[in-house]
Short mmCIF file of C-alpha atoms in Angstrom, two decimals:
data_model
loop_
_atom_site.label_atom_id
_atom_site.label_comp_id
_atom_site.label_asym_id
_atom_site.label_seq_id
_atom_site.Cartn_x
_atom_site.Cartn_y
_atom_site.Cartn_z
CA ASP A 1 -0.04 0.00 -0.16
CA ALA A 2 1.19 3.47 -0.66
CA LYS A 3 1.81 5.46 2.38
CA THR A 4 0.51 9.15 3.33
CA THR A 5 2.22 11.91 5.05
CA GLN A 6 0.09 14.32 7.24
CA PRO A 7 1.01 17.22 9.49
CA PRO A 8 0.48 15.85 13.30
CA SER A 9 -1.60 18.90 14.31
CA MET A 10 -3.42 21.77 12.95
CA ASP A 11 -5.56 24.63 14.29
CA CYS A 12 -8.72 26.36 12.83
CA ALA A 13 -10.92 29.22 14.01
CA GLU A 14 -14.49 28.32 14.40
CA GLY A 15 -16.30 29.48 11.14
CA ARG A 16 -13.55 29.52 9.00
CA ALA A 17 -12.36 26.78 6.36
CA ALA A 18 -10.28 24.09 7.59
CA ASN A 19 -7.82 22.82 4.86
CA LEU A 20 -6.12 19.52 5.81
CA PRO A 21 -3.24 18.54 3.53
CA CYS A 22 -2.11 14.85 2.71
CA ASN A 23 0.69 13.62 0.63
CA HIS A 24 0.50 10.32 -1.25
CA SER A 25 3.47 10.81 -3.61
CA THR A 26 3.78 7.04 -4.36
CA ILE A 27 -0.10 6.37 -4.90
CA SER A 28 -0.61 3.67 -7.68
CA GLY A 29 -3.17 4.12 -10.39
CA ASN A 30 -5.63 1.70 -9.00
CA GLU A 31 -5.77 3.43 -5.33
CA TYR A 32 -8.30 5.82 -4.34
CA VAL A 33 -7.88 8.68 -1.72
CA TYR A 34 -10.13 8.37 1.51
CA TRP A 35 -10.49 10.47 4.59
CA TYR A 36 -11.78 9.29 7.76
CA ARG A 37 -12.17 11.16 11.24
CA GLN A 38 -12.02 10.06 14.69
CA ILE A 39 -13.66 11.99 17.74
CA HIS A 40 -12.48 10.88 21.05
CA SER A 41 -13.55 7.43 22.26
CA GLN A 42 -15.43 6.71 19.11
CA GLY A 43 -14.79 4.70 15.93
CA PRO A 44 -13.41 6.38 12.84
CA GLN A 45 -16.03 7.89 10.60
CA TYR A 46 -16.07 7.96 6.80
CA ILE A 47 -16.06 11.33 5.21
CA ILE A 48 -15.34 11.36 1.63
CA HIS A 49 -13.17 9.52 -1.02
CA GLY A 50 -11.96 10.23 -4.62
CA LEU A 51 -9.94 8.87 -7.45
CA LYS A 52 -8.67 11.77 -9.38
CA ASN A 53 -11.56 14.26 -9.58
CA ASN A 54 -12.63 16.47 -7.01
CA GLU A 55 -15.38 15.42 -4.89
CA THR A 56 -18.05 17.30 -2.59
CA ASN A 57 -20.62 15.86 -0.27
CA GLU A 58 -22.52 17.27 2.92
CA MET A 59 -19.58 17.06 4.94
CA ALA A 60 -16.67 18.14 3.02
CA SER A 61 -14.73 18.64 -0.33
CA LEU A 62 -11.75 16.84 -1.70
CA ILE A 63 -9.34 18.29 -3.83
CA ILE A 64 -6.76 16.10 -5.43
CA THR A 65 -3.92 17.46 -7.68
CA GLU A 66 -3.67 16.56 -11.19
CA ASP A 67 -0.62 14.43 -10.61
CA ARG A 68 -2.57 12.57 -7.80
CA LYS A 69 0.50 12.99 -5.46
CA SER A 70 -1.35 15.09 -2.95
CA SER A 71 -4.90 16.04 -1.78
CA THR A 72 -6.60 18.75 0.49
CA LEU A 73 -9.60 17.67 2.65
CA ILE A 74 -11.83 21.09 3.09
CA LEU A 75 -14.27 21.72 5.94
CA PRO A 76 -16.00 24.80 4.67
CA HIS A 77 -17.23 26.28 7.92
CA ALA A 78 -15.47 24.54 10.83
CA THR A 79 -17.31 24.06 14.14
CA LEU A 80 -16.39 22.86 17.36
CA ARG A 81 -17.67 19.55 16.71
CA ASP A 82 -15.18 19.11 13.84
CA THR A 83 -12.19 18.79 16.45
CA ALA A 84 -11.08 15.26 15.65
CA VAL A 85 -8.27 13.29 14.07
CA TYR A 86 -8.40 13.22 10.53
CA TYR A 87 -6.92 10.33 8.70
CA CYS A 88 -5.93 10.25 5.04
CA ILE A 89 -5.52 6.76 3.62
CA VAL A 90 -4.88 5.18 0.04
CA LYS A 91 -6.82 2.12 -0.68
CA ALA A 92 -6.55 -0.22 -3.91
CA TYR A 93 -9.88 -0.87 -5.65
CA ASN A 94 -8.66 -4.01 -7.06
CA GLY A 95 -5.86 -6.31 -6.71
CA ALA A 96 -4.30 -8.39 -3.85
CA ASN A 97 -4.31 -5.38 -1.52
CA ALA A 98 -8.14 -4.42 -2.41
CA GLY A 99 -9.75 -4.99 0.85
CA LYS A 100 -6.93 -3.53 3.38
CA SER A 101 -7.02 0.05 4.42
CA THR A 102 -3.73 1.34 6.11
CA PHE A 103 -4.06 4.09 8.51
CA GLY A 104 -1.16 6.20 9.77
CA ASP A 105 -1.24 8.80 12.69
CA GLY A 106 -3.69 11.33 10.96
CA THR A 107 -3.93 15.27 11.82
CA THR A 108 -5.40 16.31 14.84
CA LEU A 109 -7.39 19.39 13.99
CA THR A 110 -8.31 21.64 16.95
CA VAL A 111 -11.41 24.02 16.18
CA LYS A 112 -11.26 27.09 18.47
CA PRO A 113 -13.93 29.34 19.35
CA GLY B 1 -30.24 2.03 10.65
CA ALA B 2 -28.11 0.20 13.27
CA GLY B 3 -24.46 0.47 13.02
CA VAL B 4 -21.49 -1.75 13.78
CA SER B 5 -21.99 -3.14 17.10
CA GLN B 6 -19.04 -4.41 19.31
CA THR B 7 -19.15 -6.15 22.63
CA PRO B 8 -18.31 -5.76 25.25
CA SER B 9 -17.42 -2.24 25.16
CA ASN B 10 -14.72 -2.83 27.94
CA LYS B 11 -13.03 -5.88 28.88
CA VAL B 12 -10.47 -6.41 31.85
CA THR B 13 -8.48 -9.78 32.03
CA GLU B 14 -5.53 -11.06 33.74
CA LYS B 15 -2.56 -11.89 31.70
CA GLY B 16 -2.49 -15.36 30.65
CA LYS B 17 -6.23 -15.66 30.12
CA TYR B 18 -8.12 -16.10 26.83
CA VAL B 19 -10.71 -13.46 25.53
CA GLU B 20 -13.21 -13.29 23.01
CA LEU B 21 -14.44 -10.03 21.16
CA ARG B 22 -17.59 -9.81 19.16
CA CYS B 23 -18.68 -7.75 16.16
CA ASP B 24 -22.17 -7.49 14.77
CA PRO B 25 -21.73 -5.84 11.43
CA ILE B 26 -24.42 -3.83 9.35
CA SER B 27 -26.68 -6.19 8.04
CA GLY B 28 -26.01 -6.98 4.25
CA HIS B 29 -22.38 -5.67 4.49
CA THR B 30 -20.19 -8.56 3.16
CA ALA B 31 -16.68 -7.29 4.03
CA LEU B 32 -15.73 -7.06 7.70
CA TYR B 33 -12.38 -5.73 9.29
CA TRP B 34 -10.85 -5.97 12.50
CA TYR B 35 -8.10 -3.05 13.75
CA ARG B 36 -6.24 -2.42 17.03
CA GLN B 37 -5.60 0.96 18.04
CA SER B 38 -3.03 1.85 20.79
CA LEU B 39 -3.39 5.49 22.42
CA GLY B 40 -2.26 8.16 20.27
CA GLN B 41 -1.70 5.89 17.07
CA GLY B 42 -3.80 5.29 14.13
CA PRO B 43 -5.79 1.88 13.58
CA GLU B 44 -3.63 -0.93 12.81
CA PHE B 45 -5.01 -3.46 10.52
CA LEU B 46 -5.23 -7.09 11.68
CA ILE B 47 -7.63 -8.99 9.28
CA TYR B 48 -10.36 -8.63 6.50
CA PHE B 49 -13.12 -11.04 5.79
CA GLN B 50 -14.83 -11.15 2.60
CA GLY B 51 -17.86 -13.62 3.43
CA THR B 52 -16.67 -16.25 5.62
CA GLY B 53 -13.26 -16.43 4.57
CA ALA B 54 -10.36 -14.48 5.69
CA ALA B 55 -9.24 -12.59 2.62
CA ASP B 56 -6.10 -11.11 4.12
CA ASP B 57 -4.85 -11.90 7.87
CA SER B 58 -1.34 -10.38 7.31
CA GLY B 59 -1.87 -8.02 10.17
CA LEU B 60 -2.55 -10.59 13.05
CA PRO B 61 0.66 -10.23 15.25
CA ASN B 62 1.12 -13.82 16.13
CA ASP B 63 -0.60 -17.09 16.30
CA ARG B 64 -2.07 -15.99 19.74
CA PHE B 65 -4.53 -14.06 17.63
CA PHE B 66 -7.38 -15.59 15.70
CA ALA B 67 -10.65 -14.65 13.99
CA VAL B 68 -13.81 -16.17 12.82
CA ARG B 69 -17.01 -15.27 10.85
CA PRO B 70 -18.53 -18.71 10.43
CA GLU B 71 -21.96 -17.65 8.81
CA GLY B 72 -20.65 -14.49 7.00
CA SER B 73 -22.02 -11.95 9.52
CA VAL B 74 -21.15 -11.82 13.20
CA SER B 75 -17.19 -12.43 13.77
CA THR B 76 -15.35 -12.99 16.81
CA LEU B 77 -11.70 -12.02 17.43
CA LYS B 78 -10.04 -14.65 19.65
CA ILE B 79 -6.88 -13.96 21.83
CA GLN B 80 -4.95 -16.64 23.64
CA ARG B 81 -2.46 -16.30 26.69
CA THR B 82 -2.98 -12.70 26.68
CA GLU B 83 -0.24 -10.29 27.20
CA ARG B 84 -0.02 -6.89 28.95
CA GLY B 85 1.06 -5.75 25.24
CA ASP B 86 -2.16 -6.69 23.88
CA SER B 87 -3.89 -3.66 25.73
CA ALA B 88 -5.54 -1.68 23.15
CA VAL B 89 -8.91 -0.41 21.71
CA TYR B 90 -10.20 -3.36 19.14
CA LEU B 91 -12.07 -1.79 16.34
CA CYS B 92 -14.43 -3.64 13.98
CA ALA B 93 -15.50 -2.42 10.68
CA SER B 94 -17.71 -3.50 7.94
CA SER B 95 -18.46 -2.28 4.32
CA LYS B 96 -20.77 -3.18 1.44
CA GLY B 97 -17.79 -4.63 -0.32
CA PRO B 98 -13.87 -4.22 -0.45
CA ASN B 99 -14.14 -1.08 -2.50
CA SER B 100 -16.85 0.48 -0.27
CA PRO B 101 -16.15 3.21 2.62
CA LEU B 102 -15.65 1.42 6.13
CA HIS B 103 -18.32 1.78 8.76
CA PHE B 104 -16.71 1.57 12.25
CA GLY B 105 -18.00 0.46 15.60
CA ASN B 106 -16.76 2.26 18.83
CA GLY B 107 -14.54 -0.63 19.67
CA THR B 108 -13.85 -2.86 22.64
CA ARG B 109 -11.15 -1.42 25.17
CA LEU B 110 -9.02 -4.50 26.28
CA THR B 111 -6.99 -4.01 29.32
CA VAL B 112 -4.82 -7.03 30.33
CA THR B 113 -3.38 -6.62 33.83
#
């Protein structure tokens, strides 16, 4: 599995956009970029995923660079409840590693009043 | 609908004892995953089932760990001769298939004394 690199921590002011970067320079053509977040004492929660096009849903937007070597998760109007650890992972959609998602240590986002 | 359910939520056991951790996936989800998470770290992959069979057990740390999913639904993670280093939160996730997002339970916190 390709590995990802994320900053260990970030702060964001409440109401402002939170932009969380992820580097995945060794991503393969058959790998999606997935984002999850984990609030204290809960299991990780799926946010969004994409292959090469930008994606948006009710929670966030995902911007993937044209070379697919990095991506940014955007929370457009961060609230205090968005304080969590955010994980960026890459996951193959076919082949021997299709089922396995490998998590790193993520980015701890703290939204401040 | 109901999410992934894990029981018990907390388990305290003595070193050397045997434990079983249970996971009830979302109904209809064919894929099931077990992860282990230590404090301050991301989830560590243990094993992935597609249906009743273990499609990838490369993350099981040693032969004291074993998991089953006999009817393709509920899964049990079994740990023999527990050690203090096994203390962690054990997370279960399910998905519609290997290419779908994971839905996590809130985990079982295992403490080996």
